[in-house]
Amino acid sequence: MIGKLRRHVSRAILCGVGLLVLARVGNAQEGPATPPVGQPSAQPSTTTLGSPQAPPDADLRARIERLEKQNQELMHALQNVSTQGDSGGKEGAAPLGRDQVQKIVGDYLKQKDSAKKAEEEAKKARAEEEGYKIGTDLKVSASFNEIGNLWLRTPNNDFTMHPGFWMHYDNVFWNQSGGLRTIPDGRPGKAQGVASGAALGGIGNLEDGTYFRRLRPFVEGTMWDIFEYRLILALENNQFSSAGLDEFWVAWNRIPAIGTVRVGHVKDAVGFEGDMTASSRSMTFMERSSYAEAIELNQNFVTGIWLHNDFLHEHMTYTATAFRSDLATSSGAFFGDGQWGAQGRLTFLPIYECEGRHWLHLGVSGGWRNGTNNIAVSPFRTIQLRARPELREDDPAGSPGGAQIVPNANSNRMIDTAAIAIGNDYLAGLEFCYVRGPFSLQAEYGWNWVDGAVGIAPAGVTLNPKLTPPQDYLFNGGYVQVAYTLTGEARAYDKKGGTLARQYFGPKGLFSNAWFVRDENGHLNAGTGAWEVAARYSYTDLNSGGGLNRIQGGIMDGFSAAVNWHLNPNLVCMFDWVYDHRYALPPGSIPGFTSGLGMRVQLSF
């Protein structure tokens, strides 16, 4: 009985298949026929213009073959039915009911699905065991992130690229004491009872003006997962046929124990102000303090090798550099014998809470230089500590001591030791910053030791006078600043770098952007942006030594007040008032003050 039933089922299925196929072919306009159980509906083939069309019966034959194959699989499943309902084909055996046949077919389809799923899981397990091969998925997507920066990425971040730029457009207005308008005239010496110091006379007239402080197009990103790169050009002096270099380096990341190695024109491992170890986009004031320019030698960039890593879940970092000291022109081309240096920095983050709204940073740095090779008195080289007013009159890279002469550039300094022929120069600095919500308190203090000085070289090659025996000098300075964000945002910290974040308020940006529009109901609608007020006091002492061996570069006190309006993460307006006073100068150098009002528009992407 079972055997007969199987033959009848088989024939019925075959007949049904034939009828279904003929019905589909004969009634194509009425829609597709219903496929057998478990078989996906066959979609009608389409023909595109210009493509060869398959023979009319080819598709029909292919469908019949697939249906016959499925029929054979179903017959095979019926033949393997348990003997519970089969008596070896003998008469009198219980026939299979409809429910039993449906169960058999359903079990077969479940087994087939399970086998397919097991095969897919095994394939996935093999892929996970073998690992993803970098560079095998190179589809690229482009998107703006939360703060409006454009990023190009592959699906697994094997390659990323961020093209962008930032610019600082400044307007400045000056006032100064009458004596300081006097043009500087030479260096003091034995006639003034000192080895050397601030230039005789004043610093010259500071003129109101407008200029591009920075024009910085850049591209940065990663390649092959572990390599990183950054190129930032300085084009603010392009009108004088000179292009500078901000950063250019390539890096290897995630090296065991070492961390990251960068090679090229890199940030030095010194200081905490925005433009020292972070970015000029993250500055609270328009310019760095006199401490950074004098005691830290204005040396935020060097050419060499940079090592960095973080520890204790990004609560501690180290950074180390070995380099040749730049000549402050950042031109990308630098020649000369010697000029070696090394610098190290450690940071600690004992507090980091409330998603970065409450943190405490502590840092210490130290380094060595052997000076710059600008005198012909081997083996001695020179070092020079000096500082401008804490607001620029023009781009300092365009001064006569820089790449080219820019009319009216303020190349003269408020305090200045002159170029000292030395054996070695050593730096040390302490860093502190505490942020609690919108409130921040930041301070640094440091020292600069000049070791084995043999003379002063104001003319570049002449030591005047000769220091006998060789002298040691110690200079010092620092600053303290306080800031408060009226709209509640908190200053952001880069835990991995141990620096201020490149984006002032971090990746989440502002609480509200600024806007002023009329809405769809005709009502005025406005957003405030972020408003910050800040104040800074700075102190730098460039006097050291005694008698005819005394270097009297002067002392400078500075006070700055700022109001910063962040309209959105990409646009900032800065307003600074700066007062600087110099005193304790050698006879013939004129003490006095400068004050200036500065306004800056910062646009960055």
XYZ file of C-alpha atoms in Angstrom:
605
model
C 0.000 0.000 0.000
C 2.836 2.409 0.909
C 4.638 1.694 -2.335
C 1.528 2.433 -4.347
C 0.991 5.630 -2.355
C 4.551 6.770 -3.069
C 4.147 6.119 -6.779
C 0.871 8.013 -6.801
C 2.424 10.943 -4.925
C 5.365 11.033 -7.308
C 3.173 10.973 -10.353
C 0.885 13.576 -8.869
C 3.806 15.867 -8.133
C 5.209 15.463 -11.635
C 1.829 16.072 -13.201
C 1.342 19.072 -10.968
C 4.742 20.425 -11.953
C 3.922 20.057 -15.628
C 0.550 21.684 -15.216
C 2.012 24.554 -13.186
C 4.744 25.211 -15.752
C 2.286 25.050 -18.680
C -0.112 27.272 -16.787
C 2.625 29.816 -16.122
C 3.735 29.838 -19.749
C 0.197 29.986 -21.117
C -1.016 32.598 -18.659
C 1.960 34.901 -18.274
C -0.276 37.924 -18.430
C -2.273 36.759 -15.420
C 0.744 36.706 -13.088
C 3.263 34.082 -11.961
C 2.156 30.613 -10.900
C 2.480 29.550 -7.278
C 5.734 27.595 -6.762
C 5.892 24.260 -4.945
C 6.374 24.235 -1.176
C 9.802 25.628 -0.198
C 10.648 26.869 -3.698
C 11.108 30.670 -4.159
C 8.904 32.284 -6.731
C 10.648 32.478 -10.090
C 10.824 36.042 -11.355
C 10.143 36.723 -15.013
C 13.290 37.474 -16.941
C 13.809 40.945 -18.313
C 15.421 42.052 -21.524
C 17.412 45.245 -21.784
C 17.814 47.201 -24.973
C 20.805 46.008 -26.959
C 21.191 42.740 -24.964
C 20.783 39.313 -26.660
C 17.476 37.619 -25.716
C 17.528 33.978 -24.507
C 15.573 31.376 -26.582
C 11.918 31.336 -25.525
C 12.008 27.738 -24.263
C 15.358 27.993 -22.419
C 13.857 29.532 -19.294
C 11.000 27.000 -19.340
C 13.391 24.062 -19.505
C 15.484 25.486 -16.678
C 12.445 25.858 -14.449
C 11.233 22.308 -15.233
C 14.677 20.920 -14.370
C 14.681 22.736 -11.029
C 11.198 21.486 -10.184
C 12.106 17.909 -11.164
C 15.188 18.093 -8.971
C 13.095 19.220 -6.020
C 10.601 16.456 -6.749
C 13.400 13.887 -6.632
C 14.532 15.244 -3.268
C 10.988 14.941 -1.934
C 10.731 11.370 -3.231
C 14.019 10.545 -1.550
C 12.647 11.904 1.723
C 9.514 9.745 1.368
C 11.628 6.646 0.778
C 13.444 7.265 4.073
C 10.242 7.362 6.108
C 10.414 5.534 9.398
C 9.155 1.924 9.272
C 6.626 2.931 11.899
C 4.103 3.486 9.126
C 5.639 0.978 6.674
C 5.433 -2.811 6.720
C 8.014 -3.395 4.034
C 5.537 -2.728 1.261
C 3.194 -5.534 2.389
C -0.512 -5.307 1.986
C -2.350 -4.088 5.048
C 0.250 -1.505 6.131
C -1.189 1.757 7.436
C -1.262 4.421 4.695
C 0.444 7.798 5.230
C -1.991 10.553 5.989
C -1.846 14.136 4.770
C -0.439 15.416 8.078
C 2.339 12.826 7.976
C 3.336 13.814 4.447
C 3.367 17.501 5.387
C 5.489 16.700 8.457
C 7.976 14.755 6.356
C 8.294 17.587 3.847
C 8.549 20.196 6.648
C 11.258 18.207 8.461
C 13.205 17.942 5.246
C 13.052 21.681 4.608
C 14.056 22.397 8.226
C 17.059 20.090 7.880
C 18.033 21.876 4.689
C 17.757 25.315 6.391
C 19.735 24.069 9.399
C 22.477 22.739 7.160
C 22.670 26.084 5.331
C 22.787 27.997 8.609
C 25.501 25.713 9.976
C 27.521 26.237 6.805
C 27.203 30.034 7.118
C 28.215 29.935 10.793
C 31.218 27.785 9.988
C 32.224 30.214 7.244
C 31.883 33.141 9.669
C 33.942 31.316 12.302
C 36.692 30.623 9.756
C 36.710 34.322 8.769
C 36.963 35.400 12.425
C 39.752 32.912 13.040
C 41.685 34.018 9.973
C 40.966 37.707 10.685
C 40.079 40.623 8.442
C 42.723 41.438 5.863
C 43.461 45.154 5.848
C 42.658 46.789 2.529
C 40.177 44.218 1.216
C 37.155 46.511 1.547
C 37.975 49.854 -0.053
C 34.556 51.362 -0.635
C 34.671 55.027 0.409
C 31.991 57.068 2.149
C 32.044 60.795 2.871
C 30.294 62.527 5.754
C 30.471 65.553 8.035
C 30.902 64.743 11.722
C 29.110 66.420 14.622
C 31.297 69.536 14.468
C 31.200 70.038 10.709
C 34.468 68.408 9.646
C 34.497 66.396 6.410
C 35.884 62.852 6.653
C 36.397 60.235 3.952
C 36.445 56.654 5.263
C 36.524 53.040 4.168
C 34.076 50.707 5.993
C 36.693 49.366 8.452
C 38.686 52.609 8.671
C 41.607 51.070 6.804
C 41.958 54.488 5.177
C 40.654 57.846 6.415
C 41.198 61.395 5.206
C 40.201 64.790 6.561
C 40.818 67.708 4.205
C 40.269 71.076 5.838
C 41.632 74.496 6.701
C 41.530 77.216 9.304
C 42.203 80.928 9.126
C 42.718 83.765 11.593
C 41.857 87.233 10.302
C 43.017 89.887 12.791
C 42.426 93.594 13.327
C 44.552 95.430 15.915
C 44.536 98.938 17.413
C 47.477 100.206 19.494
C 48.455 102.651 22.204
C 51.896 102.925 23.831
C 53.949 105.197 26.045
C 55.792 107.903 24.123
C 59.281 106.682 24.987
C 58.652 103.259 23.517
C 57.983 104.824 20.112
C 61.718 105.569 19.923
C 63.483 103.396 17.367
C 65.841 100.839 19.004
C 69.518 101.670 18.590
C 72.100 99.006 19.268
C 72.778 96.821 22.275
C 73.970 97.786 25.738
C 77.434 96.724 26.823
C 80.281 97.789 29.105
C 79.228 101.440 28.828
C 75.955 100.516 30.525
C 77.675 98.252 33.038
C 76.227 94.984 31.661
C 77.199 92.258 29.230
C 74.051 92.859 27.197
C 70.273 93.038 27.344
C 67.259 94.771 25.843
C 68.005 97.086 22.917
C 68.791 100.717 23.671
C 65.949 103.132 23.032
C 62.377 101.924 22.576
C 60.735 99.327 20.366
C 59.437 101.573 17.571
C 55.923 102.656 16.696
C 53.190 99.992 16.804
C 50.672 100.672 14.031
C 47.000 99.811 13.775
C 46.370 97.280 11.052
C 44.613 94.275 9.591
C 46.197 91.061 8.373
C 45.883 87.301 8.085
C 47.545 85.897 11.194
C 47.147 82.353 9.893
C 46.023 80.690 6.652
C 46.360 76.931 7.163
C 45.049 74.444 4.587
C 45.717 70.863 5.638
C 45.067 67.192 5.043
C 45.334 64.484 7.681
C 44.222 60.900 8.157
C 45.278 57.276 8.442
C 46.395 54.612 5.984
C 46.600 50.845 6.277
C 45.029 51.088 9.743
C 48.174 51.796 11.794
C 49.860 54.613 9.853
C 48.927 58.269 10.229
C 49.857 61.502 8.442
C 49.345 65.255 8.653
C 50.365 68.132 6.373
C 49.543 71.734 7.367
C 50.784 74.616 5.234
C 51.261 78.202 6.463
C 50.229 80.485 3.609
C 49.717 83.789 5.407
C 52.908 85.197 3.856
C 52.093 84.005 0.359
C 51.632 87.629 -0.740
C 55.363 87.998 -0.132
C 56.190 84.886 -2.207
C 56.862 82.774 0.857
C 54.974 79.689 2.007
C 55.631 78.266 5.457
C 55.183 74.885 7.075
C 53.128 74.309 10.205
C 53.163 70.528 10.625
C 54.261 67.724 8.365
C 54.805 64.230 9.669
C 54.064 60.563 9.150
C 53.428 58.266 12.113
C 53.362 54.604 13.071
C 50.737 53.933 15.765
C 50.148 51.154 18.311
C 53.769 50.077 18.651
C 54.021 47.920 21.814
C 55.378 49.860 24.827
C 56.435 52.847 22.673
C 52.995 53.801 21.380
C 53.314 56.248 18.462
C 56.352 57.433 16.512
C 56.118 60.535 14.316
C 58.873 61.737 12.015
C 58.934 65.191 10.406
C 58.047 68.734 11.438
C 56.261 68.022 14.722
C 54.921 69.748 17.826
C 57.549 69.975 20.554
C 56.990 68.295 23.942
C 56.746 71.528 25.895
C 53.960 73.718 27.283
C 50.215 73.544 27.735
C 48.867 76.658 26.003
C 46.733 75.900 22.970
C 49.315 76.729 20.310
C 52.133 74.876 22.048
C 51.154 71.189 22.239
C 47.574 71.358 20.900
C 46.468 73.752 18.126
C 46.145 77.477 17.525
C 42.438 76.721 16.973
C 42.064 75.968 20.695
C 43.503 79.188 22.141
C 41.693 81.206 24.798
C 43.620 84.375 23.898
C 44.699 85.602 20.487
C 48.398 85.110 21.334
C 50.480 82.991 23.693
C 51.933 84.478 26.858
C 55.364 86.124 27.067
C 56.410 83.083 29.134
C 55.874 80.725 26.181
C 57.679 83.034 23.791
C 60.699 83.745 26.000
C 61.280 80.972 28.552
C 60.038 78.210 26.215
C 61.931 79.868 23.334
C 58.788 80.227 21.196
C 59.658 76.698 20.118
C 56.346 74.926 19.547
C 57.622 73.240 16.355
C 60.799 71.240 15.766
C 62.120 68.972 13.035
C 62.877 65.471 14.230
C 61.326 62.404 15.851
C 58.350 62.427 18.260
C 57.415 59.568 20.625
C 54.170 59.332 22.582
C 52.024 56.901 24.546
C 49.294 56.910 27.189
C 48.932 54.710 30.271
C 46.522 53.973 33.140
C 43.456 54.199 30.892
C 44.622 57.511 29.376
C 45.241 59.115 32.789
C 48.975 59.442 32.162
C 50.994 60.247 29.029
C 54.588 60.678 28.014
C 55.946 62.599 25.007
C 59.565 62.834 23.922
C 61.257 64.612 21.012
C 64.759 64.544 19.552
C 65.291 67.297 16.998
C 67.164 70.101 15.334
C 66.069 73.529 16.562
C 64.218 75.541 13.915
C 65.174 79.137 13.251
C 61.548 80.249 13.810
C 60.883 80.671 10.079
C 59.000 77.359 9.570
C 59.890 77.495 5.900
C 60.372 73.748 5.464
C 64.025 74.317 4.483
C 66.653 74.587 7.214
C 70.423 74.180 6.939
C 73.274 74.482 9.422
C 75.617 72.329 11.457
C 74.550 71.120 14.872
C 71.527 72.743 16.562
C 70.539 69.580 18.395
C 67.949 69.327 21.119
C 65.825 66.917 23.158
C 62.655 67.454 25.143
C 60.405 65.316 27.353
C 56.964 65.806 28.895
C 54.880 63.832 31.413
C 51.209 64.520 32.130
C 48.868 63.243 34.833
C 45.062 63.320 34.966
C 44.047 62.547 38.578
C 40.470 63.759 37.974
C 38.298 63.120 34.916
C 34.567 62.979 35.631
C 31.120 63.939 34.314
C 31.952 63.023 30.713
C 34.871 65.439 30.646
C 33.182 68.401 32.351
C 35.330 68.020 35.479
C 39.066 67.356 35.185
C 42.475 68.201 36.627
C 45.657 68.209 34.535
C 49.190 68.213 35.943
C 52.287 68.247 33.788
C 56.058 68.585 33.878
C 58.518 69.049 31.022
C 62.256 69.414 30.601
C 64.781 69.589 27.806
C 68.216 70.478 26.448
C 69.524 72.472 23.482
C 72.981 73.370 22.288
C 71.807 76.571 20.578
C 71.638 77.667 16.966
C 74.616 77.818 14.647
C 74.654 81.514 13.750
C 78.146 82.596 14.888
C 81.515 81.523 13.602
C 82.984 80.704 17.001
C 83.156 76.909 17.173
C 82.135 75.003 19.208
C 79.801 77.675 20.608
C 76.316 78.437 19.348
C 73.810 81.012 20.490
C 70.511 81.076 22.347
C 68.233 84.130 22.597
C 65.320 84.695 24.976
C 62.879 87.452 23.991
C 59.187 88.352 23.881
C 56.931 90.716 21.932
C 53.808 92.415 23.299
C 51.141 89.755 23.856
C 49.280 90.958 20.772
C 50.801 91.015 17.303
C 51.203 94.057 15.088
C 51.781 91.798 12.083
C 52.734 88.248 11.244
C 55.974 87.560 13.154
C 57.240 85.190 10.477
C 57.406 88.179 8.154
C 59.813 90.193 10.299
C 63.353 91.057 9.159
C 64.597 88.176 11.291
C 62.241 85.799 9.518
C 61.849 84.573 5.974
C 61.412 88.008 4.384
C 60.814 91.662 5.243
C 57.159 92.577 5.730
C 56.468 96.330 5.965
C 55.747 97.453 9.546
C 56.119 93.972 11.026
C 56.824 94.188 14.767
C 60.193 92.487 14.859
C 61.327 94.400 17.969
C 60.815 92.844 21.376
C 59.720 94.267 24.693
C 62.340 92.193 26.552
C 65.403 90.563 25.024
C 68.665 89.012 26.251
C 70.404 89.357 22.859
C 72.103 86.324 21.294
C 74.249 84.568 23.927
C 77.084 82.274 22.877
C 76.606 79.206 25.086
C 77.707 75.706 25.855
C 74.241 74.324 26.671
C 70.700 75.478 27.411
C 68.269 73.667 29.722
C 64.503 74.102 30.159
C 62.038 72.983 32.837
C 58.344 73.742 33.177
C 55.328 72.942 35.366
C 51.707 72.789 34.122
C 48.366 73.006 35.910
C 44.788 73.188 34.645
C 41.552 72.620 36.550
C 38.153 72.589 34.829
C 34.856 72.283 36.662
C 31.999 72.774 34.255
C 32.159 76.268 32.750
C 34.969 77.376 35.097
C 38.654 76.843 34.293
C 41.908 77.815 36.015
C 45.181 77.343 34.156
C 48.798 78.148 35.056
C 52.398 77.405 34.056
C 55.777 78.337 35.474
C 59.220 77.516 34.150
C 62.951 78.141 34.098
C 65.627 78.480 31.438
C 69.269 77.816 32.382
C 72.041 79.085 30.129
C 75.200 77.098 30.861
C 78.765 78.065 29.928
C 78.058 81.392 28.185
C 81.216 82.925 26.711
C 79.866 86.157 25.232
C 77.187 88.181 23.485
C 77.003 88.252 19.691
C 74.832 91.162 18.584
C 76.537 91.414 15.202
C 76.319 87.675 14.534
C 80.040 86.899 14.678
C 81.556 89.258 17.255
C 81.525 88.390 20.938
C 81.020 91.668 22.778
C 82.190 91.552 25.477
C 83.938 88.257 26.062
C 82.689 86.579 29.241
C 85.657 85.415 31.284
C 85.332 82.967 32.884
C 82.254 81.397 31.161
C 79.052 82.380 32.943
C 75.809 80.593 33.901
C 72.451 82.384 33.854
C 68.945 81.564 35.043
C 65.768 83.138 33.636
C 62.192 82.413 34.701
C 58.541 83.269 34.161
C 54.983 82.039 34.070
C 51.324 82.947 33.790
C 47.959 82.259 35.401
C 44.599 82.580 33.660
C 40.965 82.115 34.583
C 37.999 81.654 32.249
C 34.255 81.187 32.568
C 31.762 80.109 29.902
C 28.575 82.100 30.458
C 26.460 79.604 28.502
C 27.651 76.566 30.498
C 29.975 74.708 28.110
C 33.142 73.110 29.527
C 36.630 73.356 28.085
C 37.560 70.010 26.453
C 40.616 67.843 27.176
C 42.402 65.340 24.945
C 43.060 62.394 27.286
C 45.091 60.434 24.773
C 47.375 63.370 23.999
C 47.554 64.944 27.465
C 46.727 68.317 25.890
C 43.857 70.706 25.385
C 41.461 69.368 22.756
C 41.892 70.700 19.225
C 38.171 71.527 19.266
C 37.619 74.033 22.073
C 34.478 72.405 23.505
C 35.206 68.902 22.238
C 33.453 66.607 19.748
C 29.960 67.413 21.046
C 30.378 71.105 20.305
C 28.160 73.800 21.789
C 24.913 73.547 23.692
C 23.365 75.827 21.065
C 24.645 77.419 17.875
C 24.013 81.096 17.211
C 21.210 82.177 14.863
C 18.693 84.952 14.480
C 15.823 84.277 12.074
C 12.071 84.676 11.692
C 10.334 81.300 12.031
C 7.392 79.916 10.043
C 4.959 81.626 12.423
C 6.519 85.007 11.815
C 8.110 85.148 15.278
C 11.744 86.029 15.933
C 13.853 83.012 16.854
C 17.428 83.157 18.171
C 20.256 80.981 19.464
C 23.061 82.327 21.644
C 26.120 80.270 20.699
C 28.750 79.954 23.456
C 30.073 83.035 25.287
C 33.308 82.939 27.288
C 35.116 85.580 29.353
C 38.757 85.186 30.396
C 41.643 87.038 32.059
C 45.388 86.311 32.180
C 48.383 87.660 34.086
C 51.902 86.851 32.867
C 55.372 87.533 34.216
C 58.762 87.020 32.562
C 62.169 87.915 34.041
C 65.144 88.003 31.657
C 67.626 89.513 34.133
C 70.432 87.375 35.544
C 74.088 87.619 36.591
C 76.054 90.469 38.148
C 78.488 93.264 37.392
C 79.858 93.544 33.869
C 78.734 89.959 33.266
C 75.080 90.806 33.953
C 72.501 90.168 31.245
C 69.667 92.636 31.666
C 67.000 91.654 29.167
C 64.285 93.253 31.302
C 61.153 92.212 33.160
C 57.701 92.206 31.596
C 54.293 92.068 33.277
C 51.270 91.439 31.097
C 47.517 91.546 31.629
C 44.970 90.321 29.071
C 41.176 90.284 29.078
C 39.159 88.393 26.496
C 35.590 87.846 25.343
C 35.113 84.918 22.958
C 31.921 84.222 21.020
C 31.665 80.729 19.542
C 28.840 81.064 17.010
C 29.159 77.379 16.101
C 31.974 74.803 16.185
C 33.443 76.265 12.968
C 33.192 80.019 13.583
C 34.613 82.035 16.498
C 34.920 85.778 17.118
C 37.593 86.811 19.655
C 38.014 90.194 21.353
C 41.214 90.850 23.380
C 42.495 93.808 25.338
C 46.170 93.476 26.246
C 48.387 95.600 28.502
C 52.145 94.907 28.783
C 54.695 96.803 30.870
C 58.472 96.440 30.694
C 60.948 97.615 33.337
C 64.256 96.742 35.099
C 66.131 97.518 31.884
C 69.782 98.539 31.413
C 70.585 102.274 31.223
C 69.702 103.589 27.776
C 66.759 101.212 27.283
C 63.404 102.955 27.743
C 60.785 101.403 30.032
C 57.092 101.815 29.302
C 53.844 100.123 28.343
C 51.913 99.012 25.315
C 48.194 98.385 25.159
C 46.210 96.989 22.286
C 42.726 95.953 21.248
C 42.548 92.922 18.990
C 39.661 91.325 17.112
C 39.863 87.980 15.359
C 37.589 85.919 13.131
C 38.458 82.224 13.223
C 36.975 79.947 10.568
C 37.898 76.267 10.618
C 36.821 72.995 9.042
